[in-house]
């Protein structure tokens, strides 16, 4: 049994931080230890909520207000904030934890910013494993904040129970602000900054998106009326309780209908395949493999081999390695 397991299950936040650092490590010995730790984790029952949104929409402000509201209801909240990476150091650029000062000091909450390290999909490579650790540590709700909105940020929907899209009013042509791909993945669209002078604009934006959602093909995992658009204000707290009520109602309906368990089972299959692909790619990172890649790359560059032939040569070489 790993020394981190007992304090982790006992809800020690320091042990949780160390465990996440362990699973994010690329050292082979650390990876072996991380896999063993993950295999020993008890099953968790946290509600996983993915959150994406356009730049400047106020994702961090919303998470702080929403997370604080949940902790006031007695729920333990974990936030996994995936930041863009610095091309120079590889570290986080935005540092979301520094922008959630109140929630960061809350003993009922845990915030972990993680650099994306150029990983596509808006999430870090080990985000799903970090979710498992947070569940084992006894957190009731896990919020996963993506890097930003775009066609590739739908990957977060493959690791959460609910996918929430956060948008701002007065963003120009509302229905072009976010492409259809990510709208089709959303379970709930929240129009933030619905306060003050922007209140009327926010309500019109909600109506625009509500109309657009009705035109999308109905999904089997949605009850009548979902997905839906709602106005919220992270600054005043208006609409947050309503949004949480809708999230709970949708989750309960999916549990009763069997969609919740089926979705998690399919996600487990998806990430098993993703880990297999990642493991295969990792075999290209050995010194011998890099040398072979360099040799074949030079051959292609000099016209001595065609790319398809060189690629097959590389695959044959990998298959011959023990």
PDB file of N, CA, C and O in Angstrom, residues 125-199:
ATOM      1  N   UNK A 125      -2.982  16.210 -19.477  1.00  0.00           N
ATOM      2  CA  UNK A 125      -2.963  14.791 -19.802  1.00  0.00           C
ATOM      3  C   UNK A 125      -3.473  13.921 -18.659  1.00  0.00           C
ATOM      4  O   UNK A 125      -4.134  12.909 -18.884  1.00  0.00           O
ATOM      5  N   UNK A 126      -3.187  14.323 -17.433  1.00  0.00           N
ATOM      6  CA  UNK A 126      -3.564  13.496 -16.282  1.00  0.00           C
ATOM      7  C   UNK A 126      -4.757  14.057 -15.510  1.00  0.00           C
ATOM      8  O   UNK A 126      -4.958  13.718 -14.346  1.00  0.00           O
ATOM      9  N   UNK A 127      -5.566  14.892 -16.138  1.00  0.00           N
ATOM     10  CA  UNK A 127      -6.703  15.493 -15.444  1.00  0.00           C
ATOM     11  C   UNK A 127      -7.678  14.439 -14.933  1.00  0.00           C
ATOM     12  O   UNK A 127      -8.188  14.524 -13.815  1.00  0.00           O
ATOM     13  N   UNK A 128      -7.944  13.417 -15.736  1.00  0.00           N
ATOM     14  CA  UNK A 128      -8.904  12.406 -15.311  1.00  0.00           C
ATOM     15  C   UNK A 128      -8.410  11.673 -14.066  1.00  0.00           C
ATOM     16  O   UNK A 128      -9.195  11.348 -13.163  1.00  0.00           O
ATOM     17  N   UNK A 129      -7.108  11.399 -13.995  1.00  0.00           N
ATOM     18  CA  UNK A 129      -6.564  10.729 -12.823  1.00  0.00           C
ATOM     19  C   UNK A 129      -6.625  11.647 -11.604  1.00  0.00           C
ATOM     20  O   UNK A 129      -6.848  11.181 -10.482  1.00  0.00           O
ATOM     21  N   UNK A 130      -6.432  12.945 -11.830  1.00  0.00           N
ATOM     22  CA  UNK A 130      -6.558  13.903 -10.723  1.00  0.00           C
ATOM     23  C   UNK A 130      -7.992  13.927 -10.192  1.00  0.00           C
ATOM     24  O   UNK A 130      -8.221  14.082  -8.984  1.00  0.00           O
ATOM     25  N   UNK A 131      -8.960  13.772 -11.084  1.00  0.00           N
ATOM     26  CA  UNK A 131     -10.364  13.699 -10.656  1.00  0.00           C
ATOM     27  C   UNK A 131     -10.573  12.505  -9.725  1.00  0.00           C
ATOM     28  O   UNK A 131     -11.219  12.611  -8.682  1.00  0.00           O
ATOM     29  N   UNK A 132     -10.018  11.360 -10.088  1.00  0.00           N
ATOM     30  CA  UNK A 132     -10.136  10.163  -9.256  1.00  0.00           C
ATOM     31  C   UNK A 132      -9.533  10.379  -7.876  1.00  0.00           C
ATOM     32  O   UNK A 132     -10.084   9.930  -6.867  1.00  0.00           O
ATOM     33  N   UNK A 133      -8.417  11.070  -7.828  1.00  0.00           N
ATOM     34  CA  UNK A 133      -7.781  11.351  -6.539  1.00  0.00           C
ATOM     35  C   UNK A 133      -8.671  12.251  -5.689  1.00  0.00           C
ATOM     36  O   UNK A 133      -8.813  12.030  -4.480  1.00  0.00           O
ATOM     37  N   UNK A 134      -9.265  13.266  -6.309  1.00  0.00           N
ATOM     38  CA  UNK A 134     -10.145  14.174  -5.570  1.00  0.00           C
ATOM     39  C   UNK A 134     -11.368  13.443  -5.038  1.00  0.00           C
ATOM     40  O   UNK A 134     -11.824  13.689  -3.915  1.00  0.00           O
ATOM     41  N   UNK A 135     -11.907  12.522  -5.824  1.00  0.00           N
ATOM     42  CA  UNK A 135     -13.055  11.732  -5.361  1.00  0.00           C
ATOM     43  C   UNK A 135     -12.663  10.864  -4.177  1.00  0.00           C
ATOM     44  O   UNK A 135     -13.402  10.771  -3.184  1.00  0.00           O
ATOM     45  N   UNK A 136     -11.491  10.233  -4.261  1.00  0.00           N
ATOM     46  CA  UNK A 136     -11.028   9.383  -3.163  1.00  0.00           C
ATOM     47  C   UNK A 136     -10.780  10.193  -1.903  1.00  0.00           C
ATOM     48  O   UNK A 136     -10.890   9.674  -0.784  1.00  0.00           O
ATOM     49  N   UNK A 137     -10.437  11.471  -2.070  1.00  0.00           N
ATOM     50  CA  UNK A 137     -10.176  12.337  -0.924  1.00  0.00           C
ATOM     51  C   UNK A 137     -11.460  12.893  -0.309  1.00  0.00           C
ATOM     52  O   UNK A 137     -11.400  13.734   0.599  1.00  0.00           O
ATOM     53  N   UNK A 138     -12.604  12.468  -0.829  1.00  0.00           N
ATOM     54  CA  UNK A 138     -13.866  12.815  -0.195  1.00  0.00           C
ATOM     55  C   UNK A 138     -14.534  14.080  -0.675  1.00  0.00           C
ATOM     56  O   UNK A 138     -15.438  14.593  -0.007  1.00  0.00           O
ATOM     57  N   UNK A 139     -14.138  14.580  -1.830  1.00  0.00           N
ATOM     58  CA  UNK A 139     -14.788  15.795  -2.343  1.00  0.00           C
ATOM     59  C   UNK A 139     -16.105  15.431  -3.017  1.00  0.00           C
ATOM     60  O   UNK A 139     -16.212  14.415  -3.709  1.00  0.00           O
ATOM     61  N   UNK A 140     -17.124  16.269  -2.791  1.00  0.00           N
ATOM     62  CA  UNK A 140     -18.463  15.999  -3.298  1.00  0.00           C
ATOM     63  C   UNK A 140     -18.659  16.490  -4.724  1.00  0.00           C
ATOM     64  O   UNK A 140     -19.441  15.909  -5.486  1.00  0.00           O
ATOM     65  N   UNK A 141     -17.992  17.578  -5.065  1.00  0.00           N
ATOM     66  CA  UNK A 141     -18.101  18.170  -6.401  1.00  0.00           C
ATOM     67  C   UNK A 141     -16.695  18.464  -6.907  1.00  0.00           C
ATOM     68  O   UNK A 141     -15.876  19.035  -6.183  1.00  0.00           O
ATOM     69  N   UNK A 142     -16.412  18.053  -8.146  1.00  0.00           N
ATOM     70  CA  UNK A 142     -15.130  18.366  -8.773  1.00  0.00           C
ATOM     71  C   UNK A 142     -15.405  19.231  -9.995  1.00  0.00           C
ATOM     72  O   UNK A 142     -16.114  18.808 -10.919  1.00  0.00           O
ATOM     73  N   UNK A 143     -14.874  20.450  -9.992  1.00  0.00           N
ATOM     74  CA  UNK A 143     -15.030  21.373 -11.117  1.00  0.00           C
ATOM     75  C   UNK A 143     -13.766  21.338 -11.963  1.00  0.00           C
ATOM     76  O   UNK A 143     -12.669  21.526 -11.447  1.00  0.00           O
ATOM     77  N   UNK A 144     -13.919  21.083 -13.263  1.00  0.00           N
ATOM     78  CA  UNK A 144     -12.773  21.043 -14.165  1.00  0.00           C
ATOM     79  C   UNK A 144     -12.871  22.232 -15.099  1.00  0.00           C
ATOM     80  O   UNK A 144     -13.760  22.289 -15.954  1.00  0.00           O
ATOM     81  N   UNK A 145     -11.983  23.197 -14.931  1.00  0.00           N
ATOM     82  CA  UNK A 145     -11.980  24.390 -15.778  1.00  0.00           C
ATOM     83  C   UNK A 145     -10.994  24.192 -16.921  1.00  0.00           C
ATOM     84  O   UNK A 145      -9.819  23.923 -16.703  1.00  0.00           O
ATOM     85  N   UNK A 146     -11.457  24.326 -18.156  1.00  0.00           N
ATOM     86  CA  UNK A 146     -10.583  24.119 -19.306  1.00  0.00           C
ATOM     87  C   UNK A 146      -9.764  25.369 -19.603  1.00  0.00           C
ATOM     88  O   UNK A 146     -10.017  26.448 -19.067  1.00  0.00           O
ATOM     89  N   UNK A 147      -8.788  25.207 -20.499  1.00  0.00           N
ATOM     90  CA  UNK A 147      -7.935  26.327 -20.909  1.00  0.00           C
ATOM     91  C   UNK A 147      -8.760  27.454 -21.487  1.00  0.00           C
ATOM     92  O   UNK A 147      -8.575  28.618 -21.174  1.00  0.00           O
ATOM     93  N   UNK A 148      -9.692  27.125 -22.368  1.00  0.00           N
ATOM     94  CA  UNK A 148     -10.508  28.149 -23.018  1.00  0.00           C
ATOM     95  C   UNK A 148     -11.423  27.485 -24.013  1.00  0.00           C
ATOM     96  O   UNK A 148     -11.390  26.277 -24.204  1.00  0.00           O
ATOM     97  N   UNK A 149     -12.261  28.265 -24.656  1.00  0.00           N
ATOM     98  CA  UNK A 149     -13.259  27.688 -25.528  1.00  0.00           C
ATOM     99  C   UNK A 149     -12.711  27.524 -26.945  1.00  0.00           C
ATOM    100  O   UNK A 149     -11.889  28.296 -27.411  1.00  0.00           O
ATOM    101  N   UNK A 150     -13.183  26.516 -27.626  1.00  0.00           N
ATOM    102  CA  UNK A 150     -12.752  26.255 -28.993  1.00  0.00           C
ATOM    103  C   UNK A 150     -13.238  24.895 -29.415  1.00  0.00           C
ATOM    104  O   UNK A 150     -13.814  24.148 -28.626  1.00  0.00           O
ATOM    105  N   UNK A 151     -13.014  24.532 -30.649  1.00  0.00           N
ATOM    106  CA  UNK A 151     -13.509  23.253 -31.138  1.00  0.00           C
ATOM    107  C   UNK A 151     -12.849  22.070 -30.455  1.00  0.00           C
ATOM    108  O   UNK A 151     -13.409  20.986 -30.377  1.00  0.00           O
ATOM    109  N   UNK A 152     -11.616  22.244 -29.961  1.00  0.00           N
ATOM    110  CA  UNK A 152     -10.921  21.105 -29.343  1.00  0.00           C
ATOM    111  C   UNK A 152     -11.211  20.960 -27.859  1.00  0.00           C
ATOM    112  O   UNK A 152     -10.886  19.950 -27.263  1.00  0.00           O
ATOM    113  N   UNK A 153     -11.852  21.974 -27.239  1.00  0.00           N
ATOM    114  CA  UNK A 153     -12.067  21.926 -25.801  1.00  0.00           C
ATOM    115  C   UNK A 153     -13.203  20.994 -25.390  1.00  0.00           C
ATOM    116  O   UNK A 153     -13.581  20.938 -24.229  1.00  0.00           O
ATOM    117  N   UNK A 154     -13.789  20.288 -26.365  1.00  0.00           N
ATOM    118  CA  UNK A 154     -14.856  19.340 -26.034  1.00  0.00           C
ATOM    119  C   UNK A 154     -14.322  18.099 -25.335  1.00  0.00           C
ATOM    120  O   UNK A 154     -15.101  17.288 -24.847  1.00  0.00           O
ATOM    121  N   UNK A 155     -13.002  17.922 -25.263  1.00  0.00           N
ATOM    122  CA  UNK A 155     -12.438  16.741 -24.620  1.00  0.00           C
ATOM    123  C   UNK A 155     -12.848  16.645 -23.154  1.00  0.00           C
ATOM    124  O   UNK A 155     -12.975  15.547 -22.611  1.00  0.00           O
ATOM    125  N   UNK A 156     -13.086  17.791 -22.509  1.00  0.00           N
ATOM    126  CA  UNK A 156     -13.469  17.768 -21.103  1.00  0.00           C
ATOM    127  C   UNK A 156     -14.806  17.050 -20.918  1.00  0.00           C
ATOM    128  O   UNK A 156     -15.077  16.472 -19.866  1.00  0.00           O
ATOM    129  N   UNK A 157     -15.651  17.050 -21.954  1.00  0.00           N
ATOM    130  CA  UNK A 157     -16.941  16.371 -21.855  1.00  0.00           C
ATOM    131  C   UNK A 157     -16.773  14.864 -21.728  1.00  0.00           C
ATOM    132  O   UNK A 157     -17.699  14.166 -21.303  1.00  0.00           O
ATOM    133  N   UNK A 158     -15.583  14.350 -22.080  1.00  0.00           N
ATOM    134  CA  UNK A 158     -15.330  12.914 -21.988  1.00  0.00           C
ATOM    135  C   UNK A 158     -14.892  12.485 -20.585  1.00  0.00           C
ATOM    136  O   UNK A 158     -14.601  11.310 -20.364  1.00  0.00           O
ATOM    137  N   UNK A 159     -14.813  13.431 -19.647  1.00  0.00           N
ATOM    138  CA  UNK A 159     -14.384  13.061 -18.299  1.00  0.00           C
ATOM    139  C   UNK A 159     -15.282  13.649 -17.219  1.00  0.00           C
ATOM    140  O   UNK A 159     -14.951  13.589 -16.045  1.00  0.00           O
ATOM    141  N   UNK A 160     -16.415  14.229 -17.603  1.00  0.00           N
ATOM    142  CA  UNK A 160     -17.289  14.830 -16.589  1.00  0.00           C
ATOM    143  C   UNK A 160     -18.718  14.318 -16.745  1.00  0.00           C
ATOM    144  O   UNK A 160     -19.095  13.729 -17.759  1.00  0.00           O
ATOM    145  N   UNK A 161     -19.521  14.547 -15.710  1.00  0.00           N
ATOM    146  CA  UNK A 161     -20.920  14.147 -15.722  1.00  0.00           C
ATOM    147  C   UNK A 161     -21.798  15.234 -16.328  1.00  0.00           C
ATOM    148  O   UNK A 161     -22.816  14.939 -16.945  1.00  0.00           O
ATOM    149  N   UNK A 162     -21.393  16.484 -16.128  1.00  0.00           N
ATOM    150  CA  UNK A 162     -22.107  17.629 -16.684  1.00  0.00           C
ATOM    151  C   UNK A 162     -21.101  18.557 -17.350  1.00  0.00           C
ATOM    152  O   UNK A 162     -20.029  18.817 -16.794  1.00  0.00           O
ATOM    153  N   UNK A 163     -21.448  19.073 -18.505  1.00  0.00           N
ATOM    154  CA  UNK A 163     -20.574  20.009 -19.208  1.00  0.00           C
ATOM    155  C   UNK A 163     -21.289  21.347 -19.296  1.00  0.00           C
ATOM    156  O   UNK A 163     -22.345  21.462 -19.926  1.00  0.00           O
ATOM    157  N   UNK A 164     -20.703  22.367 -18.660  1.00  0.00           N
ATOM    158  CA  UNK A 164     -21.305  23.696 -18.597  1.00  0.00           C
ATOM    159  C   UNK A 164     -20.492  24.659 -19.451  1.00  0.00           C
ATOM    160  O   UNK A 164     -19.270  24.725 -19.326  1.00  0.00           O
ATOM    161  N   UNK A 165     -21.179  25.383 -20.304  1.00  0.00           N
ATOM    162  CA  UNK A 165     -20.536  26.373 -21.165  1.00  0.00           C
ATOM    163  C   UNK A 165     -20.880  27.763 -20.649  1.00  0.00           C
ATOM    164  O   UNK A 165     -22.056  28.107 -20.513  1.00  0.00           O
ATOM    165  N   UNK A 166     -19.873  28.549 -20.316  1.00  0.00           N
ATOM    166  CA  UNK A 166     -20.063  29.884 -19.753  1.00  0.00           C
ATOM    167  C   UNK A 166     -19.789  30.928 -20.834  1.00  0.00           C
ATOM    168  O   UNK A 166     -18.720  30.927 -21.454  1.00  0.00           O
ATOM    169  N   UNK A 167     -20.770  31.810 -21.052  1.00  0.00           N
ATOM    170  CA  UNK A 167     -20.648  32.827 -22.096  1.00  0.00           C
ATOM    171  C   UNK A 167     -20.952  34.201 -21.526  1.00  0.00           C
ATOM    172  O   UNK A 167     -21.528  34.332 -20.444  1.00  0.00           O
ATOM    173  N   UNK A 168     -20.553  35.229 -22.272  1.00  0.00           N
ATOM    174  CA  UNK A 168     -20.783  36.609 -21.844  1.00  0.00           C
ATOM    175  C   UNK A 168     -21.775  37.279 -22.785  1.00  0.00           C
ATOM    176  O   UNK A 168     -21.817  36.955 -23.978  1.00  0.00           O
ATOM    177  N   UNK A 169     -22.571  38.223 -22.283  1.00  0.00           N
ATOM    178  CA  UNK A 169     -23.485  38.960 -23.161  1.00  0.00           C
ATOM    179  C   UNK A 169     -22.721  40.007 -23.969  1.00  0.00           C
ATOM    180  O   UNK A 169     -21.555  40.293 -23.696  1.00  0.00           O
ATOM    181  N   UNK A 170     -23.383  40.551 -24.962  1.00  0.00           N
ATOM    182  CA  UNK A 170     -22.807  41.631 -25.777  1.00  0.00           C
ATOM    183  C   UNK A 170     -21.491  41.226 -26.403  1.00  0.00           C
ATOM    184  O   UNK A 170     -20.542  41.997 -26.456  1.00  0.00           O
ATOM    185  N   UNK A 171     -21.448  39.998 -26.890  1.00  0.00           N
ATOM    186  CA  UNK A 171     -20.213  39.511 -27.501  1.00  0.00           C
ATOM    187  C   UNK A 171     -20.233  39.566 -29.008  1.00  0.00           C
ATOM    188  O   UNK A 171     -19.513  38.832 -29.670  1.00  0.00           O
ATOM    189  N   UNK A 172     -21.076  40.430 -29.572  1.00  0.00           N
ATOM    190  CA  UNK A 172     -21.159  40.501 -31.023  1.00  0.00           C
ATOM    191  C   UNK A 172     -22.212  39.535 -31.518  1.00  0.00           C
ATOM    192  O   UNK A 172     -23.281  39.393 -30.936  1.00  0.00           O
ATOM    193  N   UNK A 173     -21.942  38.874 -32.621  1.00  0.00           N
ATOM    194  CA  UNK A 173     -22.865  37.888 -33.172  1.00  0.00           C
ATOM    195  C   UNK A 173     -22.872  36.676 -32.254  1.00  0.00           C
ATOM    196  O   UNK A 173     -21.998  35.826 -32.333  1.00  0.00           O
ATOM    197  N   UNK A 174     -23.880  36.587 -31.400  1.00  0.00           N
ATOM    198  CA  UNK A 174     -23.867  35.615 -30.312  1.00  0.00           C
ATOM    199  C   UNK A 174     -23.704  34.178 -30.796  1.00  0.00           C
ATOM    200  O   UNK A 174     -22.958  33.396 -30.220  1.00  0.00           O
ATOM    201  N   UNK A 175     -24.403  33.824 -31.853  1.00  0.00           N
ATOM    202  CA  UNK A 175     -24.389  32.436 -32.273  1.00  0.00           C
ATOM    203  C   UNK A 175     -23.131  32.068 -33.031  1.00  0.00           C
ATOM    204  O   UNK A 175     -22.900  30.897 -33.307  1.00  0.00           O
ATOM    205  N   UNK A 176     -22.304  33.043 -33.374  1.00  0.00           N
ATOM    206  CA  UNK A 176     -21.011  32.742 -33.978  1.00  0.00           C
ATOM    207  C   UNK A 176     -19.887  32.819 -32.962  1.00  0.00           C
ATOM    208  O   UNK A 176     -18.755  32.480 -33.265  1.00  0.00           O
ATOM    209  N   UNK A 177     -20.199  33.301 -31.761  1.00  0.00           N
ATOM    210  CA  UNK A 177     -19.165  33.414 -30.730  1.00  0.00           C
ATOM    211  C   UNK A 177     -18.608  32.071 -30.325  1.00  0.00           C
ATOM    212  O   UNK A 177     -17.458  31.938 -29.965  1.00  0.00           O
ATOM    213  N   UNK A 178     -19.445  31.048 -30.389  1.00  0.00           N
ATOM    214  CA  UNK A 178     -19.021  29.692 -30.067  1.00  0.00           C
ATOM    215  C   UNK A 178     -19.519  28.786 -31.180  1.00  0.00           C
ATOM    216  O   UNK A 178     -20.660  28.885 -31.608  1.00  0.00           O
ATOM    217  N   UNK A 179     -18.667  27.909 -31.658  1.00  0.00           N
ATOM    218  CA  UNK A 179     -19.049  27.052 -32.771  1.00  0.00           C
ATOM    219  C   UNK A 179     -20.017  25.964 -32.322  1.00  0.00           C
ATOM    220  O   UNK A 179     -20.113  25.623 -31.154  1.00  0.00           O
ATOM    221  N   UNK A 180     -20.687  25.409 -33.307  1.00  0.00           N
ATOM    222  CA  UNK A 180     -21.731  24.432 -33.012  1.00  0.00           C
ATOM    223  C   UNK A 180     -21.183  23.208 -32.289  1.00  0.00           C
ATOM    224  O   UNK A 180     -21.859  22.617 -31.445  1.00  0.00           O
ATOM    225  N   UNK A 181     -19.935  22.813 -32.607  1.00  0.00           N
ATOM    226  CA  UNK A 181     -19.376  21.604 -32.015  1.00  0.00           C
ATOM    227  C   UNK A 181     -19.432  21.599 -30.509  1.00  0.00           C
ATOM    228  O   UNK A 181     -19.854  20.625 -29.885  1.00  0.00           O
ATOM    229  N   UNK A 182     -19.023  22.709 -29.887  1.00  0.00           N
ATOM    230  CA  UNK A 182     -18.996  22.746 -28.427  1.00  0.00           C
ATOM    231  C   UNK A 182     -20.395  22.965 -27.864  1.00  0.00           C
ATOM    232  O   UNK A 182     -20.713  22.509 -26.763  1.00  0.00           O
ATOM    233  N   UNK A 183     -21.270  23.649 -28.611  1.00  0.00           N
ATOM    234  CA  UNK A 183     -22.644  23.826 -28.146  1.00  0.00           C
ATOM    235  C   UNK A 183     -23.370  22.492 -28.064  1.00  0.00           C
ATOM    236  O   UNK A 183     -24.194  22.261 -27.183  1.00  0.00           O
ATOM    237  N   UNK A 184     -23.075  21.595 -29.001  1.00  0.00           N
ATOM    238  CA  UNK A 184     -23.731  20.290 -28.996  1.00  0.00           C
ATOM    239  C   UNK A 184     -23.312  19.444 -27.805  1.00  0.00           C
ATOM    240  O   UNK A 184     -24.026  18.519 -27.421  1.00  0.00           O
ATOM    241  N   UNK A 185     -22.161  19.753 -27.219  1.00  0.00           N
ATOM    242  CA  UNK A 185     -21.677  18.994 -26.075  1.00  0.00           C
ATOM    243  C   UNK A 185     -22.213  19.532 -24.754  1.00  0.00           C
ATOM    244  O   UNK A 185     -22.194  18.834 -23.745  1.00  0.00           O
ATOM    245  N   UNK A 186     -22.664  20.778 -24.740  1.00  0.00           N
ATOM    246  CA  UNK A 186     -23.041  21.437 -23.487  1.00  0.00           C
ATOM    247  C   UNK A 186     -24.357  20.895 -22.940  1.00  0.00           C
ATOM    248  O   UNK A 186     -25.314  20.667 -23.681  1.00  0.00           O
ATOM    249  N   UNK A 187     -24.395  20.690 -21.628  1.00  0.00           N
ATOM    250  CA  UNK A 187     -25.636  20.326 -20.942  1.00  0.00           C
ATOM    251  C   UNK A 187     -26.359  21.567 -20.437  1.00  0.00           C
ATOM    252  O   UNK A 187     -27.575  21.562 -20.277  1.00  0.00           O
ATOM    253  N   UNK A 188     -25.583  22.614 -20.190  1.00  0.00           N
ATOM    254  CA  UNK A 188     -26.144  23.856 -19.667  1.00  0.00           C
ATOM    255  C   UNK A 188     -25.291  25.013 -20.176  1.00  0.00           C
ATOM    256  O   UNK A 188     -24.060  24.947 -20.114  1.00  0.00           O
ATOM    257  N   UNK A 189     -25.930  26.049 -20.709  1.00  0.00           N
ATOM    258  CA  UNK A 189     -25.232  27.259 -21.124  1.00  0.00           C
ATOM    259  C   UNK A 189     -25.593  28.361 -20.131  1.00  0.00           C
ATOM    260  O   UNK A 189     -26.771  28.667 -19.937  1.00  0.00           O
ATOM    261  N   UNK A 190     -24.586  28.920 -19.490  1.00  0.00           N
ATOM    262  CA  UNK A 190     -24.799  29.986 -18.516  1.00  0.00           C
ATOM    263  C   UNK A 190     -24.243  31.288 -19.079  1.00  0.00           C
ATOM    264  O   UNK A 190     -23.061  31.366 -19.425  1.00  0.00           O
ATOM    265  N   UNK A 191     -25.087  32.296 -19.187  1.00  0.00           N
ATOM    266  CA  UNK A 191     -24.660  33.615 -19.660  1.00  0.00           C
ATOM    267  C   UNK A 191     -24.309  34.445 -18.428  1.00  0.00           C
ATOM    268  O   UNK A 191     -25.186  34.855 -17.672  1.00  0.00           O
ATOM    269  N   UNK A 192     -23.010  34.660 -18.235  1.00  0.00           N
ATOM    270  CA  UNK A 192     -22.515  35.356 -17.057  1.00  0.00           C
ATOM    271  C   UNK A 192     -22.651  36.881 -17.223  1.00  0.00           C
ATOM    272  O   UNK A 192     -22.968  37.368 -18.299  1.00  0.00           O
ATOM    273  N   UNK A 193     -22.398  37.590 -16.128  1.00  0.00           N
ATOM    274  CA  UNK A 193     -22.431  39.063 -16.100  1.00  0.00           C
ATOM    275  C   UNK A 193     -23.843  39.592 -16.355  1.00  0.00           C
ATOM    276  O   UNK A 193     -24.014  40.678 -16.931  1.00  0.00           O
ATOM    277  N   UNK A 194     -24.851  38.817 -15.918  1.00  0.00           N
ATOM    278  CA  UNK A 194     -26.240  39.246 -16.055  1.00  0.00           C
ATOM    279  C   UNK A 194     -26.601  40.150 -14.885  1.00  0.00           C
ATOM    280  O   UNK A 194     -27.364  39.782 -13.990  1.00  0.00           O
ATOM    281  N   UNK A 195     -26.013  41.334 -14.887  1.00  0.00           N
ATOM    282  CA  UNK A 195     -26.270  42.303 -13.815  1.00  0.00           C
ATOM    283  C   UNK A 195     -26.049  43.715 -14.351  1.00  0.00           C
ATOM    284  O   UNK A 195     -25.423  43.909 -15.400  1.00  0.00           O
ATOM    285  N   UNK A 196     -26.545  44.695 -13.619  1.00  0.00           N
ATOM    286  CA  UNK A 196     -26.336  46.090 -13.991  1.00  0.00           C
ATOM    287  C   UNK A 196     -26.829  46.402 -15.390  1.00  0.00           C
ATOM    288  O   UNK A 196     -27.899  45.961 -15.819  1.00  0.00           O
ATOM    289  N   UNK A 197     -26.032  47.164 -16.120  1.00  0.00           N
ATOM    290  CA  UNK A 197     -26.423  47.592 -17.461  1.00  0.00           C
ATOM    291  C   UNK A 197     -26.492  46.438 -18.455  1.00  0.00           C
ATOM    292  O   UNK A 197     -27.133  46.551 -19.502  1.00  0.00           O
ATOM    293  N   UNK A 198     -25.823  45.340 -18.159  1.00  0.00           N
ATOM    294  CA  UNK A 198     -25.801  44.208 -19.076  1.00  0.00           C
ATOM    295  C   UNK A 198     -26.942  43.218 -18.834  1.00  0.00           C
ATOM    296  O   UNK A 198     -27.046  42.219 -19.551  1.00  0.00           O
ATOM    297  N   UNK A 199     -27.797  43.492 -17.862  1.00  0.00           N
ATOM    298  CA  UNK A 199     -28.851  42.541 -17.521  1.00  0.00           C
ATOM    299  C   UNK A 199     -29.786  42.291 -18.705  1.00  0.00           C
ATOM    300  O   UNK A 199     -30.086  41.140 -19.047  1.00  0.00           O
TER     301      UNK A 199
END
